[in-house]
Tab-separated table of C-alpha atoms in Angstrom:
chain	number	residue	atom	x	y	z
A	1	UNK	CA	14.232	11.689	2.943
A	2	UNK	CA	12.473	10.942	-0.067
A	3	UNK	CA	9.199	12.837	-0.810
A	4	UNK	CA	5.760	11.403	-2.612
A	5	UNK	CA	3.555	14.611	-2.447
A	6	UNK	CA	-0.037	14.181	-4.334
A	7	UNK	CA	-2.455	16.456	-4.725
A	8	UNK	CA	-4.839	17.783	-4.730
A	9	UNK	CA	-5.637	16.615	-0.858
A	10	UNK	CA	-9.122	16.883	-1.082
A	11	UNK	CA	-11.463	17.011	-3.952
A	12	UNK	CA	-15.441	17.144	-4.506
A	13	UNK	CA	-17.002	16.151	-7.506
A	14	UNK	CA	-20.491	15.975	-9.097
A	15	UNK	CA	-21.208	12.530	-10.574
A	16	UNK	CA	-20.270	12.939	-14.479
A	17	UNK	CA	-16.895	15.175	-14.217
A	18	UNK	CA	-13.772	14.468	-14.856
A	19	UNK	CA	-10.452	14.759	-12.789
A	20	UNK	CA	-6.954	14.819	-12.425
A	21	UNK	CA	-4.856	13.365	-9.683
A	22	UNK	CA	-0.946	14.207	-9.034
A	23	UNK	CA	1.928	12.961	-7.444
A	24	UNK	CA	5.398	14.120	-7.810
A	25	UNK	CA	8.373	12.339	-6.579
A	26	UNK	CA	11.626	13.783	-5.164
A	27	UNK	CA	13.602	11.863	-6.575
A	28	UNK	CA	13.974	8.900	-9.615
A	29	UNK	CA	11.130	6.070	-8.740
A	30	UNK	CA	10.600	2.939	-10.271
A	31	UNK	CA	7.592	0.560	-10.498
A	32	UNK	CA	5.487	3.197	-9.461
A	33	UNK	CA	1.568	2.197	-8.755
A	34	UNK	CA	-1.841	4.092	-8.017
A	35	UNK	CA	-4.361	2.225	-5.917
A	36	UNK	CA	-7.969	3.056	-4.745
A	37	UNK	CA	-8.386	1.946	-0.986
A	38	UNK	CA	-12.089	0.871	-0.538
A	39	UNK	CA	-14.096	1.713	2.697
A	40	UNK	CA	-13.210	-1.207	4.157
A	41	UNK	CA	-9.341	-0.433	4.171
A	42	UNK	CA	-8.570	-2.537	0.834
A	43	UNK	CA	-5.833	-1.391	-1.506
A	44	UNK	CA	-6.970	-1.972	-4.652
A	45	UNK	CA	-4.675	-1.759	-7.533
A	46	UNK	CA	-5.438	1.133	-10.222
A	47	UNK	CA	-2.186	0.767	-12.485
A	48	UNK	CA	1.524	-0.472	-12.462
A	49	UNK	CA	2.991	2.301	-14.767
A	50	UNK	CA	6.876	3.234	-14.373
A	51	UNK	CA	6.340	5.238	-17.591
A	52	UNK	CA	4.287	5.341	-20.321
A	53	UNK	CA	0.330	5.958	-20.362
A	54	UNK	CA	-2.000	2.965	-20.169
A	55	UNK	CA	-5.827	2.613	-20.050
A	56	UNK	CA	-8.359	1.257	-17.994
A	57	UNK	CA	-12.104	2.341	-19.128
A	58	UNK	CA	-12.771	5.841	-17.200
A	59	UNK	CA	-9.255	5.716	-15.873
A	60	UNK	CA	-5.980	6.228	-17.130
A	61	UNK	CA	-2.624	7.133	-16.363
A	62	UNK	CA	0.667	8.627	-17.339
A	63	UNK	CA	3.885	8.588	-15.884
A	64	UNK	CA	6.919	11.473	-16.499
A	65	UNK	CA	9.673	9.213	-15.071
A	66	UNK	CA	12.231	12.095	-16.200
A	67	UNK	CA	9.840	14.640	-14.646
A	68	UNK	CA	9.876	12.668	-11.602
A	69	UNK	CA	5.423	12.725	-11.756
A	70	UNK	CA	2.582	10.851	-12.269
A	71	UNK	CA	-1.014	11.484	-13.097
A	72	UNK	CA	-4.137	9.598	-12.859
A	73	UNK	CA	-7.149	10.776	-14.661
A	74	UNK	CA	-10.972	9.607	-13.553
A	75	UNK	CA	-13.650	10.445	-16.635
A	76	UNK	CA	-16.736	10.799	-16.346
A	77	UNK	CA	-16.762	10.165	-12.341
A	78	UNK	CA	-19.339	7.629	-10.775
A	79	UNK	CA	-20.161	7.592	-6.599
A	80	UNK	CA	-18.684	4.706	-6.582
A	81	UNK	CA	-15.590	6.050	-7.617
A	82	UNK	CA	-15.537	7.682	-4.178
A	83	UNK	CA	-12.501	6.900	-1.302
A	84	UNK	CA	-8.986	7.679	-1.127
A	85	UNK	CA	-5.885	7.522	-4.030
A	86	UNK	CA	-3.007	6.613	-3.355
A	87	UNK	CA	0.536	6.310	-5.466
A	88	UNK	CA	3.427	4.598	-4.360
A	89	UNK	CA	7.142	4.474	-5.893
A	90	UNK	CA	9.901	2.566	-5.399
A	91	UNK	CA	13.346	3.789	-4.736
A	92	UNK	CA	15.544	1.238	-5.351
A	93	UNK	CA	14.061	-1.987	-7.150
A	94	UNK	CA	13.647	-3.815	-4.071
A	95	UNK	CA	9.820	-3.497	-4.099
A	96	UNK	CA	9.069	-1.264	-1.277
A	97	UNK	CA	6.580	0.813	-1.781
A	98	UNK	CA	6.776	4.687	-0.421
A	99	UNK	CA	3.332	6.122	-0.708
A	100	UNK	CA	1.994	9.460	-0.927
A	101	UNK	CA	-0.708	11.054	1.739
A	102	UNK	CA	-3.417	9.933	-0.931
A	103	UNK	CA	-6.004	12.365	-2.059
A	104	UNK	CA	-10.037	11.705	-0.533
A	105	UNK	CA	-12.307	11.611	-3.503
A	106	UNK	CA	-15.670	12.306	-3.015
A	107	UNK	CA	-18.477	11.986	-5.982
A	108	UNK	CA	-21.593	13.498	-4.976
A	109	UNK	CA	-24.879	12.173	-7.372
B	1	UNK	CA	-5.795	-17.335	-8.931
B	2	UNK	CA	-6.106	-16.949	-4.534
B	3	UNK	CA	-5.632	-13.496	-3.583
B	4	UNK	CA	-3.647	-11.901	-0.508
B	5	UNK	CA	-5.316	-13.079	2.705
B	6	UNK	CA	-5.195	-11.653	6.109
B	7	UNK	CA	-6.284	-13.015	9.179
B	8	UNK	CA	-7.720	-12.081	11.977
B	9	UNK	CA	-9.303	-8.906	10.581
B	10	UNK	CA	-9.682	-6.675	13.686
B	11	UNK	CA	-7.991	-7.626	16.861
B	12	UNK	CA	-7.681	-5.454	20.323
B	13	UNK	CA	-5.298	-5.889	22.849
B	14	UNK	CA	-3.849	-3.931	25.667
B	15	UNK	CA	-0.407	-2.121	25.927
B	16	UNK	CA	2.015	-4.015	26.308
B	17	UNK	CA	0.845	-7.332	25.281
B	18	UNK	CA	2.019	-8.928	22.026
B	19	UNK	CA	0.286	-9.756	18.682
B	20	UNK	CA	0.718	-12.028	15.633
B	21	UNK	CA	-0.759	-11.199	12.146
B	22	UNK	CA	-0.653	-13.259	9.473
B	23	UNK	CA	-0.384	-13.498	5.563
B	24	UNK	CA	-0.864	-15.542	2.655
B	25	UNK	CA	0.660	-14.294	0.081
B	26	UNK	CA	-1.086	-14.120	-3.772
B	27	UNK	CA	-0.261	-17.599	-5.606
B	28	UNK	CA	2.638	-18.300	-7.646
B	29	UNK	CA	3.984	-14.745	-5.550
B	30	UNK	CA	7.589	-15.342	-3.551
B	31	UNK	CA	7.760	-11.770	-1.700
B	32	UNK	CA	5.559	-10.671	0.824
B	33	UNK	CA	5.822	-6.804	2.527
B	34	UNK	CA	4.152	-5.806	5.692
B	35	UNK	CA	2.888	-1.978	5.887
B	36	UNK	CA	1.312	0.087	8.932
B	37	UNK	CA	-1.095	2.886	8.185
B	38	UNK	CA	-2.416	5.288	10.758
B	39	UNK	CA	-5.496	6.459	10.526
B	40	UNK	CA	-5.617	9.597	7.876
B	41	UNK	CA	-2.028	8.241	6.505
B	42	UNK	CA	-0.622	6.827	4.023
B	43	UNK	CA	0.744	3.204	4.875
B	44	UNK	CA	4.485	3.112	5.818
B	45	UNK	CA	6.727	0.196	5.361
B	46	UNK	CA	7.574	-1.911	7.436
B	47	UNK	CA	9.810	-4.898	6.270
B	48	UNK	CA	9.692	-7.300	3.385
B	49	UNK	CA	10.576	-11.031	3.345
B	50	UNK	CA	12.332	-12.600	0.295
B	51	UNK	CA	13.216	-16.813	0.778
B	52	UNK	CA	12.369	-16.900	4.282
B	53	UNK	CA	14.604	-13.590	5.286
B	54	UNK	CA	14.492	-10.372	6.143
B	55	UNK	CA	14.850	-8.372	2.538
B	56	UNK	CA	14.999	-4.485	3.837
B	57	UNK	CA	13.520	-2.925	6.476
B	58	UNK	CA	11.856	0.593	6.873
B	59	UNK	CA	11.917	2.617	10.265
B	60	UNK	CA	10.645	0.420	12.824
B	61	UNK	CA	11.983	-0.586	16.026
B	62	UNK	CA	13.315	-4.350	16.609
B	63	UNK	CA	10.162	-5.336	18.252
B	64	UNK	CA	8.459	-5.616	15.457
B	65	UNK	CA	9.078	-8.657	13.464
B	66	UNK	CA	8.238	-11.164	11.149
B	67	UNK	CA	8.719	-14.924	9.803
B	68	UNK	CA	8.179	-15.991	6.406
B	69	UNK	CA	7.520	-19.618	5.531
B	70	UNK	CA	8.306	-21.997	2.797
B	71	UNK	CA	4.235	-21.420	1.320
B	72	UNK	CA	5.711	-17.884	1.446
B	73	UNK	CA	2.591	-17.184	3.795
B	74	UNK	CA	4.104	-14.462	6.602
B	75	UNK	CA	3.291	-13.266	10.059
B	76	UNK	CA	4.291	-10.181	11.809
B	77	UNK	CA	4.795	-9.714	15.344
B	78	UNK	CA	4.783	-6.991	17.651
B	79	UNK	CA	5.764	-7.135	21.249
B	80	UNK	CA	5.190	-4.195	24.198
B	81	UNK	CA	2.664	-3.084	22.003
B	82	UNK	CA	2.012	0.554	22.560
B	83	UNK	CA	-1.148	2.999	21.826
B	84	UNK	CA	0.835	4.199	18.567
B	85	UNK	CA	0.907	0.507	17.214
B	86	UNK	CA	-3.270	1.165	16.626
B	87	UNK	CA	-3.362	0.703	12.674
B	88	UNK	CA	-4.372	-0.991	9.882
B	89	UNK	CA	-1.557	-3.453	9.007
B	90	UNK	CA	-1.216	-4.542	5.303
B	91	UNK	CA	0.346	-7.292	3.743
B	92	UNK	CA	1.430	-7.211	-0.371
B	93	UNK	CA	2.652	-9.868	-2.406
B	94	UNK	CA	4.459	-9.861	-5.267
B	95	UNK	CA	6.965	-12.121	-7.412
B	96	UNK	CA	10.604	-11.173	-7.589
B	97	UNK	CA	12.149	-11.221	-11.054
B	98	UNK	CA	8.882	-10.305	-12.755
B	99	UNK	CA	8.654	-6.955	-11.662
B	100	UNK	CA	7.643	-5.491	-8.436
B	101	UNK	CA	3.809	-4.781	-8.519
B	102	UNK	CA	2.880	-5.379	-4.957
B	103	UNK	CA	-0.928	-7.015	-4.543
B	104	UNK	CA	-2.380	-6.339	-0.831
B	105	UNK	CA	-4.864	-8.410	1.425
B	106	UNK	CA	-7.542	-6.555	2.905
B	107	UNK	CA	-5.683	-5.897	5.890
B	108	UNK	CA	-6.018	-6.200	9.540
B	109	UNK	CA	-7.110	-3.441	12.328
B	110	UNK	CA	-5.265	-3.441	15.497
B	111	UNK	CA	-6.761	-1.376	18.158
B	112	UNK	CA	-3.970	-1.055	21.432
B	113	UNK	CA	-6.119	0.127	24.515
């Protein structure tokens, strides 16, 4: 079946740095998305990016579509910036969402 | 602008019972998607309504199942529930014919004991 992988799995960061988040697709995805999921179990949504790089203060994001990947970039990392990232493609237009295994961020002060 | 609602938020129940979430889907949104997500998981789809029907399904037996109304508010149901039904179930709206970018409630936690 269709593969989201993202990585890294894990990563630990000191309050200030920067970071890169991946996911990679197996195959062509549309209306692809990154969400932060709170403590509380919220997804909350990052970006809608099929392709293209947009902006969002300390984040952004760019999507390969031909590359079949997707990055999402946190600058100058806060605690609160803490909890798990998730992306999520779509396969065929219909709007539902195959997500990766997220990657747990945590920002130490 | 209302967001995605969920109600209840946490619910237990014992195997084999059955269990009714509900949705309310963003305003102005037509499309509402239900997803489970184990704990340590990513969520996995489970079906999406589209004008009151059934608009794809992901791999999930027949006893789960869902309604959606003409508010375009949604439940799910889920009968013989089973230790493996324990998740948090998500809801996302979203509008057809504007794109696909999928809004979720805050989600409800089902505990099966």
């Amino acid at each position: 079946g269709i593969q989201v992988e993202q990585s890294p799995p894990d990563l630990i960061l000191q309050e200030g740095a920067n970071s890169t988040l991946r996911c990679n697709f197996s195959d062509s995805v549309n209306n692809l998305q990154w969400f932060h999921q709170n403590p509380w179990g919220q997804l909350i949504n990052l970006f809608y990016i099929p392709s293209g790089t947009k902006q969002n203060g300390r984040l952004s994001a760019t999507t390969v579509a031909t590359e079949r990947y997707s990055l999402l970039y946190i600058s100058s990392s806060q605690t609160t910036d803490s909890g798990v990232y998730f992306c999520a493609g779509d396969y065929n237009q219909g709007g539902k969402l195959i997500f990766g295994q997220g990657t747990e961020l945590s920002v130490k002060p | 602008e209302t967001g995605v609602t969920q109600s209840p938020t946490h619910l237990i129940k014992t195997r084999g019972q059955q269990v009714t979430l509900r949705c309310s889907s963003q305003s102005g949104h037509n499309t509402v998607s239900w997803y489970q997500q184990a704990l340590g998981q990513g969520p996995q789809f489970i079906f999406q309504y589209y004008r009151e029907e059934e608009n794809g399904r992901g791999n999930f037996p027949p006893r789960f199942s869902g309604l959606q109304f003409p508010n375009y508010s949604s439940e799910l149901n889920v009968n013989a529930l089973e230790l493996d039904d324990s998740a948090l179930y998500l809801c996302a709206s979203s509008l057809v014919g504007v794109g696909y970018e999928q809004y979720f409630g805050p989600g409800t936690r089902l505990t099966v004991t």
